[in-house]
Amino acid sequence: MRRHQASSGTRRLLLVLAPVLVVSLAACAPDPLPAPSEPAPSPTAAVSPSPEPTPTPTADTAEAELPAFASAMNGVWKRSKSVQGRDYIDALVAAGFAKKSMQVTQDETSVGNPADSIQFSVRIGDACLVGQVGPSVPRPTAIVMPGLPEGECLVGQTRRIDW
């Protein structure tokens, strides 16, 4: 069997056309992926997450207003041991709370006896400041509770604040 060898002229032609062939084939290749707009972090660089901002109470939040609420409540209790809702509502108004955002339970039971305890509240945003005082309570209590969907704080029948 005879081997066919390329002549020197053919070899020269291939050497001249090789770059043209390479360039032509490269033009047929798919486009490379676009470069990312931000450089990728180097593998040795440590990437630490940004710290989450810590919410701080503002004057509009119930948590921020709890100390003033408790102070007004404790002031009335220390002076008089009162179980009269009006005393607490008036003290809260004097402390800067909006009367229209308040609720208070009845001072008397349904049979006319003094209440063993009363509750009063101030709605602030979606939360409520709730206080409770009375002889059946070990000590005056003030807490922040979620507000009720109806826009109130206390469950059940409350006294009308009309003074």
Short mmCIF file of C-alpha atoms in Angstrom, two decimals:
data_model
loop_
_atom_site.label_atom_id
_atom_site.label_comp_id
_atom_site.label_asym_id
_atom_site.label_seq_id
_atom_site.Cartn_x
_atom_site.Cartn_y
_atom_site.Cartn_z
CA MET A 1 0.00 0.00 0.00
CA ARG A 2 1.29 3.29 -0.90
CA ARG A 3 1.35 6.28 1.40
CA HIS A 4 0.40 9.60 0.08
CA GLN A 5 2.66 12.40 1.24
CA ALA A 6 1.88 16.07 0.92
CA SER A 7 4.18 18.05 -1.28
CA SER A 8 6.12 20.95 0.09
CA GLY A 9 3.81 23.36 -1.72
CA THR A 10 0.77 21.87 -0.03
CA ARG A 11 2.47 22.12 3.33
CA ARG A 12 3.23 25.76 2.78
CA LEU A 13 -0.37 26.43 1.80
CA LEU A 14 -1.60 24.73 4.99
CA LEU A 15 0.79 26.79 7.08
CA VAL A 16 -0.47 30.00 5.48
CA LEU A 17 -4.15 29.04 5.78
CA ALA A 18 -3.93 27.65 9.33
CA PRO A 19 -4.28 31.05 11.05
CA VAL A 20 -7.23 31.92 8.80
CA LEU A 21 -8.85 28.60 9.63
CA VAL A 22 -8.34 29.10 13.38
CA VAL A 23 -9.81 32.62 13.25
CA SER A 24 -12.78 31.39 11.20
CA LEU A 25 -13.50 28.55 13.61
CA ALA A 26 -13.20 30.89 16.59
CA ALA A 27 -15.85 33.16 15.04
CA CYS A 28 -18.27 30.21 15.04
CA ALA A 29 -17.83 29.52 18.75
CA PRO A 30 -20.66 30.64 21.08
CA ASP A 31 -20.27 33.99 22.85
CA PRO A 32 -18.57 33.71 26.21
CA LEU A 33 -20.62 34.52 29.30
CA PRO A 34 -20.62 38.22 30.20
CA ALA A 35 -18.26 39.23 32.93
CA PRO A 36 -19.93 39.86 36.30
CA SER A 37 -20.45 43.52 37.14
CA GLU A 38 -18.92 43.08 40.59
CA PRO A 39 -15.67 41.27 41.11
CA ALA A 40 -16.04 37.99 42.91
CA PRO A 41 -14.47 37.92 46.36
CA SER A 42 -11.16 36.17 46.51
CA PRO A 43 -11.33 32.73 48.09
CA THR A 44 -9.04 33.84 50.90
CA ALA A 45 -11.06 36.94 51.79
CA ALA A 46 -13.48 36.36 54.66
CA VAL A 47 -16.92 37.77 53.98
CA SER A 48 -18.72 38.72 57.15
CA PRO A 49 -22.44 39.49 57.04
CA SER A 50 -23.59 42.99 57.80
CA PRO A 51 -24.95 43.25 61.32
CA GLU A 52 -28.73 43.59 61.57
CA PRO A 53 -29.81 46.93 62.97
CA THR A 54 -31.03 46.59 66.52
CA PRO A 55 -34.42 48.19 66.94
CA THR A 56 -34.35 50.78 69.66
CA PRO A 57 -37.51 51.89 71.40
CA THR A 58 -38.76 55.29 70.37
CA ALA A 59 -41.17 57.59 72.15
CA ASP A 60 -43.96 56.15 69.98
CA THR A 61 -43.56 52.56 71.15
CA ALA A 62 -45.34 50.99 74.07
CA GLU A 63 -42.05 49.59 75.39
CA ALA A 64 -40.55 53.06 75.53
CA GLU A 65 -43.62 54.42 77.36
CA LEU A 66 -43.87 51.62 79.93
CA PRO A 67 -41.69 53.37 82.57
CA ALA A 68 -43.85 56.54 82.48
CA PHE A 69 -47.03 54.44 82.60
CA ALA A 70 -45.77 52.42 85.59
CA SER A 71 -44.58 55.58 87.37
CA ALA A 72 -48.01 57.22 87.08
CA MET A 73 -49.72 54.03 88.28
CA ASN A 74 -47.33 53.50 91.18
CA GLY A 75 -47.68 57.14 92.26
CA VAL A 76 -51.45 56.78 92.67
CA TRP A 77 -51.13 53.44 94.45
CA LYS A 78 -48.50 54.68 96.91
CA ARG A 79 -50.51 57.81 97.79
CA SER A 80 -53.92 56.24 98.23
CA LYS A 81 -54.16 52.49 97.50
CA SER A 82 -57.04 53.60 95.29
CA VAL A 83 -59.14 51.12 93.38
CA GLN A 84 -60.94 53.92 91.54
CA GLY A 85 -60.33 53.90 87.80
CA ARG A 86 -60.67 57.65 87.47
CA ASP A 87 -57.64 58.21 89.74
CA TYR A 88 -55.44 56.19 87.38
CA ILE A 89 -56.87 57.63 84.16
CA ASP A 90 -56.35 61.18 85.48
CA ALA A 91 -52.77 60.36 86.52
CA LEU A 92 -52.05 58.89 83.07
CA VAL A 93 -53.49 61.97 81.35
CA ALA A 94 -51.29 64.16 83.59
CA ALA A 95 -48.31 62.01 82.51
CA GLY A 96 -49.05 62.80 78.85
CA PHE A 97 -51.06 59.80 77.67
CA ALA A 98 -54.06 60.38 75.38
CA LYS A 99 -57.36 59.80 77.15
CA LYS A 100 -59.03 58.77 73.87
CA SER A 101 -56.64 55.77 73.74
CA MET A 102 -57.56 54.53 77.24
CA GLN A 103 -59.86 51.92 78.73
CA VAL A 104 -60.69 51.14 82.37
CA THR A 105 -62.73 48.40 84.04
CA GLN A 106 -65.55 49.02 86.52
CA ASP A 107 -64.80 50.16 90.08
CA GLU A 108 -67.61 47.98 91.45
CA THR A 109 -68.83 44.45 90.91
CA SER A 110 -72.21 43.78 89.31
CA VAL A 111 -73.79 43.61 92.81
CA GLY A 112 -72.34 46.94 93.95
CA ASN A 113 -69.33 45.76 95.96
CA PRO A 114 -65.91 47.38 95.51
CA ALA A 115 -63.89 45.63 92.81
CA ASP A 116 -61.10 43.36 94.04
CA SER A 117 -58.94 44.81 91.29
CA ILE A 118 -59.23 47.10 88.31
CA GLN A 119 -57.43 47.23 85.01
CA PHE A 120 -56.68 50.21 82.83
CA SER A 121 -54.91 50.51 79.51
CA VAL A 122 -53.46 52.84 76.90
CA ARG A 123 -53.30 51.79 73.25
CA ILE A 124 -50.06 52.79 71.51
CA GLY A 125 -49.84 51.63 67.91
CA ASP A 126 -50.46 47.89 67.79
CA ALA A 127 -49.60 47.38 71.47
CA CYS A 128 -51.16 48.19 74.80
CA LEU A 129 -49.87 49.29 78.17
CA VAL A 130 -52.00 47.48 80.74
CA GLY A 131 -52.03 48.17 84.48
CA GLN A 132 -53.74 46.31 87.29
CA VAL A 133 -54.14 47.33 90.94
CA GLY A 134 -56.29 46.29 93.87
CA PRO A 135 -56.34 44.33 97.11
CA SER A 136 -56.41 40.97 95.29
CA VAL A 137 -53.24 41.83 93.36
CA PRO A 138 -49.93 41.30 95.22
CA ARG A 139 -48.57 44.58 93.86
CA PRO A 140 -49.41 47.03 91.06
CA THR A 141 -48.57 45.49 87.73
CA ALA A 142 -47.79 47.20 84.41
CA ILE A 143 -47.04 45.26 81.24
CA VAL A 144 -47.01 45.61 77.44
CA MET A 145 -49.52 43.39 75.65
CA PRO A 146 -50.50 43.04 71.99
CA GLY A 147 -53.55 45.08 71.10
CA LEU A 148 -56.82 43.41 70.16
CA PRO A 149 -57.79 43.43 66.48
CA GLU A 150 -60.80 45.66 67.22
CA GLY A 151 -58.43 48.42 68.35
CA GLU A 152 -58.97 47.89 72.07
CA CYS A 153 -56.79 46.55 74.84
CA LEU A 154 -59.10 45.10 77.49
CA VAL A 155 -61.46 42.16 76.98
CA GLY A 156 -65.00 42.43 78.31
CA GLN A 157 -67.12 45.35 79.39
CA THR A 158 -65.22 48.49 80.30
CA ARG A 159 -66.27 51.74 81.91
CA ARG A 160 -66.96 54.73 79.76
CA ILE A 161 -64.33 57.46 80.20
CA ASP A 162 -66.55 60.53 79.91
CA TRP A 163 -65.00 62.99 82.32
#
